[in-house]
């Protein structure tokens, strides 16, 4: 089965999107529980994040939170082919250990994946990518008022950070990845047509009632966001 890789800027709704993918039947393994900023859950596999992604970022001399120093995409391109098979074995090994049956569709959600996309593409060339999007200023506003987003200073610092992510998004699209965009703000305003289409595209079963029950506008940081 082709895996589902969910990524995008932090504070864009990647956890919300991954939660929908999870309840519609994809296997995510043991994922991080909710916190003050993601009350329904993070939906990121903890072991993959802590034992695979973070050590790899440390090896590059990069901030493991990818807030201060970001990965050099030229370096990632250079090592992607050589490291891809190792990443594939490590990730699937974790999932099997956590109960994956090797046949069902699995997902991994990680905001940092878009900054490492050539490596993940080398590991899983047949993956379906869900790119979670949010307006630039809304991301910046959320970063400024989120406690764990401390790697940049002020609007200009976060604007530069968002710009780097936008460049990676453009590269992913040009590379021809199997990719669909999701704008979670639409779900907050009651429009589930986009995510429903993406769920079907991923080969999962759409569960409308469960999805609508899962989305709580009060849990989404909407201050300063216009309803559109």
Coordinates of C-alpha atoms in Angstrom, one line a residue:
X1 CA 0.0 0.0 0.0
X2 CA 1.2 3.5 -0.8
X3 CA 1.8 5.5 2.4
X4 CA 0.3 8.9 3.2
X5 CA 2.8 11.6 4.1
X6 CA 1.3 14.7 5.8
X7 CA 3.3 17.9 6.0
X8 CA 3.3 21.7 5.9
X9 CA 4.3 24.6 8.0
X10 CA 4.0 24.1 11.7
X11 CA 0.8 25.9 12.9
X12 CA -1.0 25.2 9.7
X13 CA -3.3 22.4 10.8
X14 CA -1.2 19.4 10.1
X15 CA -2.4 17.7 13.4
X16 CA -6.0 18.4 12.5
X17 CA -5.5 16.9 9.0
X18 CA -3.7 13.9 10.3
X19 CA -6.4 13.3 12.9
X20 CA -9.0 13.1 10.0
X21 CA -6.7 10.7 8.1
X22 CA -6.4 8.6 11.2
X23 CA -10.1 8.3 11.9
X24 CA -10.8 7.5 8.3
X25 CA -8.7 4.3 8.6
X26 CA -5.0 4.9 8.1
X27 CA -2.6 3.4 10.6
X28 CA -0.3 5.9 12.4
X29 CA 1.1 3.8 15.2
X30 CA 1.8 5.3 18.6
X31 CA 1.2 9.0 18.2
X32 CA 1.8 12.0 20.5
X33 CA -1.2 12.9 22.7
X34 CA -2.8 16.3 22.8
X35 CA -1.5 19.4 24.5
X36 CA -2.4 23.0 25.1
X37 CA -1.9 23.9 21.4
X38 CA -3.3 20.7 19.9
X39 CA -6.0 19.5 22.2
X40 CA -7.2 16.6 20.1
X41 CA -3.7 15.1 19.6
X42 CA -0.5 15.7 17.6
X43 CA -1.0 12.6 15.5
X44 CA 2.8 12.3 14.9
X45 CA 4.4 9.0 15.5
X46 CA 6.6 9.7 18.6
X47 CA 9.2 7.0 17.9
X48 CA 9.8 8.1 14.3
X49 CA 10.1 11.7 15.4
X50 CA 12.4 11.1 18.3
X51 CA 14.5 8.2 17.1
X52 CA 14.7 8.9 13.4
X53 CA 13.9 12.5 12.4
X54 CA 15.5 14.3 15.3
X55 CA 18.8 12.4 15.2
X56 CA 19.0 12.9 11.5
X57 CA 18.6 16.7 11.9
X58 CA 21.2 16.7 14.7
X59 CA 23.6 14.9 12.3
X60 CA 23.2 17.8 9.8
X61 CA 24.0 20.3 12.5
X62 CA 20.4 21.6 12.3
X63 CA 18.0 22.8 15.0
X64 CA 15.9 19.6 15.6
X65 CA 12.8 21.8 15.9
X66 CA 13.6 23.4 12.5
X67 CA 12.9 26.8 13.8
X68 CA 16.3 28.5 13.9
X69 CA 18.7 26.8 11.4
X70 CA 16.9 24.9 8.7
X71 CA 18.2 22.0 6.6
X72 CA 20.2 23.0 3.5
X73 CA 18.1 21.5 0.6
X74 CA 21.2 21.1 -1.5
X75 CA 22.7 18.8 1.1
X76 CA 19.4 16.9 1.3
X77 CA 19.4 16.4 -2.4
X78 CA 23.0 15.1 -2.4
X79 CA 22.3 12.4 0.3
X80 CA 18.7 11.5 -0.5
X81 CA 19.4 8.5 -2.7
X82 CA 22.0 7.0 -0.4
X83 CA 20.0 7.6 2.7
X84 CA 16.5 6.8 1.3
X85 CA 16.7 3.0 1.7
X86 CA 17.9 3.4 5.3
X87 CA 15.0 5.7 6.1
X88 CA 12.5 3.4 4.5
X89 CA 13.7 0.4 6.6
X90 CA 13.8 2.4 9.8
X91 CA 10.3 3.9 9.4
X92 CA 8.6 0.7 8.3
X93 CA 10.4 -1.2 11.1
X94 CA 8.9 1.1 13.7
X95 CA 5.4 0.7 12.2
X96 CA 5.6 -3.1 12.2
X97 CA 6.9 -3.0 15.8
X98 CA 3.8 -1.0 16.7
X99 CA 1.3 -3.3 15.0
X100 CA 1.2 -2.4 11.3
X101 CA 0.2 -5.5 9.3
X102 CA 2.3 -4.6 6.2
X103 CA -0.8 -4.4 4.0
X104 CA -3.0 -1.6 5.3
X105 CA -2.5 2.1 4.4
X106 CA -0.3 3.9 6.9
X107 CA 0.5 7.6 7.4
X108 CA 3.1 9.7 9.0
X109 CA 2.6 13.4 9.8
X110 CA 5.6 15.6 10.3
X111 CA 5.9 19.3 9.6
X112 CA 9.6 18.9 9.1
X113 CA 9.2 16.5 6.2
X114 CA 8.6 19.3 3.7
X115 CA 12.1 20.6 4.6
X116 CA 13.5 17.1 4.0
X117 CA 11.2 16.1 1.1
X118 CA 13.9 14.7 -1.3
X119 CA 14.9 12.2 1.3
X120 CA 11.4 11.1 2.1
X121 CA 10.6 10.9 -1.6
X122 CA 13.6 8.7 -2.1
X123 CA 12.5 6.4 0.7
X124 CA 8.8 6.3 -0.4
X125 CA 8.6 7.2 -4.1
X126 CA 5.0 6.0 -4.4
X127 CA 3.7 8.0 -1.4
X128 CA 0.7 10.2 -1.5
X129 CA 1.6 13.6 0.0
X130 CA -0.9 15.8 1.7
X131 CA 0.4 19.3 1.8
X132 CA -1.4 21.3 4.5
X133 CA -1.7 25.0 3.8
X134 CA -2.6 28.1 5.7
X135 CA -2.3 31.8 4.8
X136 CA 1.2 33.3 5.5
X137 CA 0.0 35.9 7.9
X138 CA -2.1 33.5 9.8
X139 CA 0.8 31.2 10.3
X140 CA 3.0 34.1 11.5
X141 CA 0.3 35.2 13.9
X142 CA 0.0 31.7 15.3
X143 CA 3.8 31.3 15.7
X144 CA 4.0 34.6 17.7
X145 CA 1.5 33.4 20.2
X146 CA 2.5 29.7 20.5
X147 CA 4.7 28.9 23.4
X148 CA 6.9 26.3 21.8
X149 CA 7.6 28.4 18.7
X150 CA 10.5 30.4 20.1
X151 CA 13.2 30.0 17.4
X152 CA 12.5 33.3 15.6
X153 CA 12.0 36.9 16.7
X154 CA 9.1 39.0 15.6
X155 CA 7.1 39.2 12.4
X156 CA 10.2 39.5 10.1
X157 CA 11.8 36.4 11.6
X158 CA 8.8 34.2 11.1
X159 CA 8.1 35.6 7.7
X160 CA 11.5 34.5 6.5
X161 CA 10.8 31.0 8.1
X162 CA 7.5 30.7 6.2
X163 CA 9.2 31.8 3.0
X164 CA 11.6 28.9 3.2
X165 CA 8.7 26.5 3.6
X166 CA 7.0 28.0 0.6
X167 CA 10.1 27.4 -1.5
X168 CA 10.0 23.7 -0.5
X169 CA 6.4 23.5 -1.4
X170 CA 7.1 24.8 -4.9
X171 CA 9.9 22.3 -5.3
X172 CA 7.7 19.4 -4.3
X173 CA 5.1 20.5 -6.9
X174 CA 7.7 20.9 -9.7
X175 CA 9.2 17.5 -8.8
X176 CA 5.9 15.9 -9.7
X177 CA 5.2 14.3 -6.3
X178 CA 1.7 12.7 -6.0
X179 CA 0.5 15.7 -3.9
X180 CA -2.8 17.2 -2.9
X181 CA -3.3 20.4 -0.9
X182 CA -5.6 20.7 2.1
X183 CA -6.7 24.0 3.7
X184 CA -8.0 23.1 7.2
X185 CA -9.6 26.6 7.6
X186 CA -12.3 25.3 5.2
X187 CA -13.2 22.6 7.7
X188 CA -13.4 25.1 10.5
X189 CA -16.0 26.9 8.5
X190 CA -18.0 23.8 7.8
X191 CA -16.7 22.9 4.3
X192 CA -15.5 19.3 4.2
X193 CA -15.6 18.8 0.5
X194 CA -11.8 19.2 0.0
X195 CA -10.7 16.8 2.7
X196 CA -13.4 14.3 1.7
X197 CA -11.9 14.3 -1.9
X198 CA -8.4 13.8 -0.5
X199 CA -9.5 11.0 1.8
X200 CA -11.0 9.1 -1.2
X201 CA -7.8 9.9 -3.2
X202 CA -5.8 8.3 -0.5
X203 CA -7.9 5.1 -0.7
X204 CA -9.6 5.6 2.6
X205 CA -13.2 5.6 3.7
X206 CA -14.7 9.0 4.3
X207 CA -16.5 9.2 7.7
X208 CA -18.4 12.4 7.6
X209 CA -20.0 12.2 11.1
X210 CA -16.8 11.3 12.8
X211 CA -14.9 14.0 10.9
X212 CA -17.4 16.7 11.8
X213 CA -17.4 15.6 15.5
X214 CA -13.6 15.8 15.5
X215 CA -13.4 19.4 14.3
X216 CA -13.9 21.9 17.1
X217 CA -13.6 25.5 16.0
X218 CA -12.8 26.4 19.6
X219 CA -9.7 24.3 19.4
X220 CA -8.4 26.2 16.3
X221 CA -6.5 29.3 16.9
X222 CA -8.6 31.8 14.9
X223 CA -7.7 35.1 16.5
X224 CA -7.0 37.6 13.8
X225 CA -8.2 35.3 11.1
X226 CA -10.9 36.5 8.8
X227 CA -13.8 34.2 7.9
X228 CA -13.6 33.6 4.2

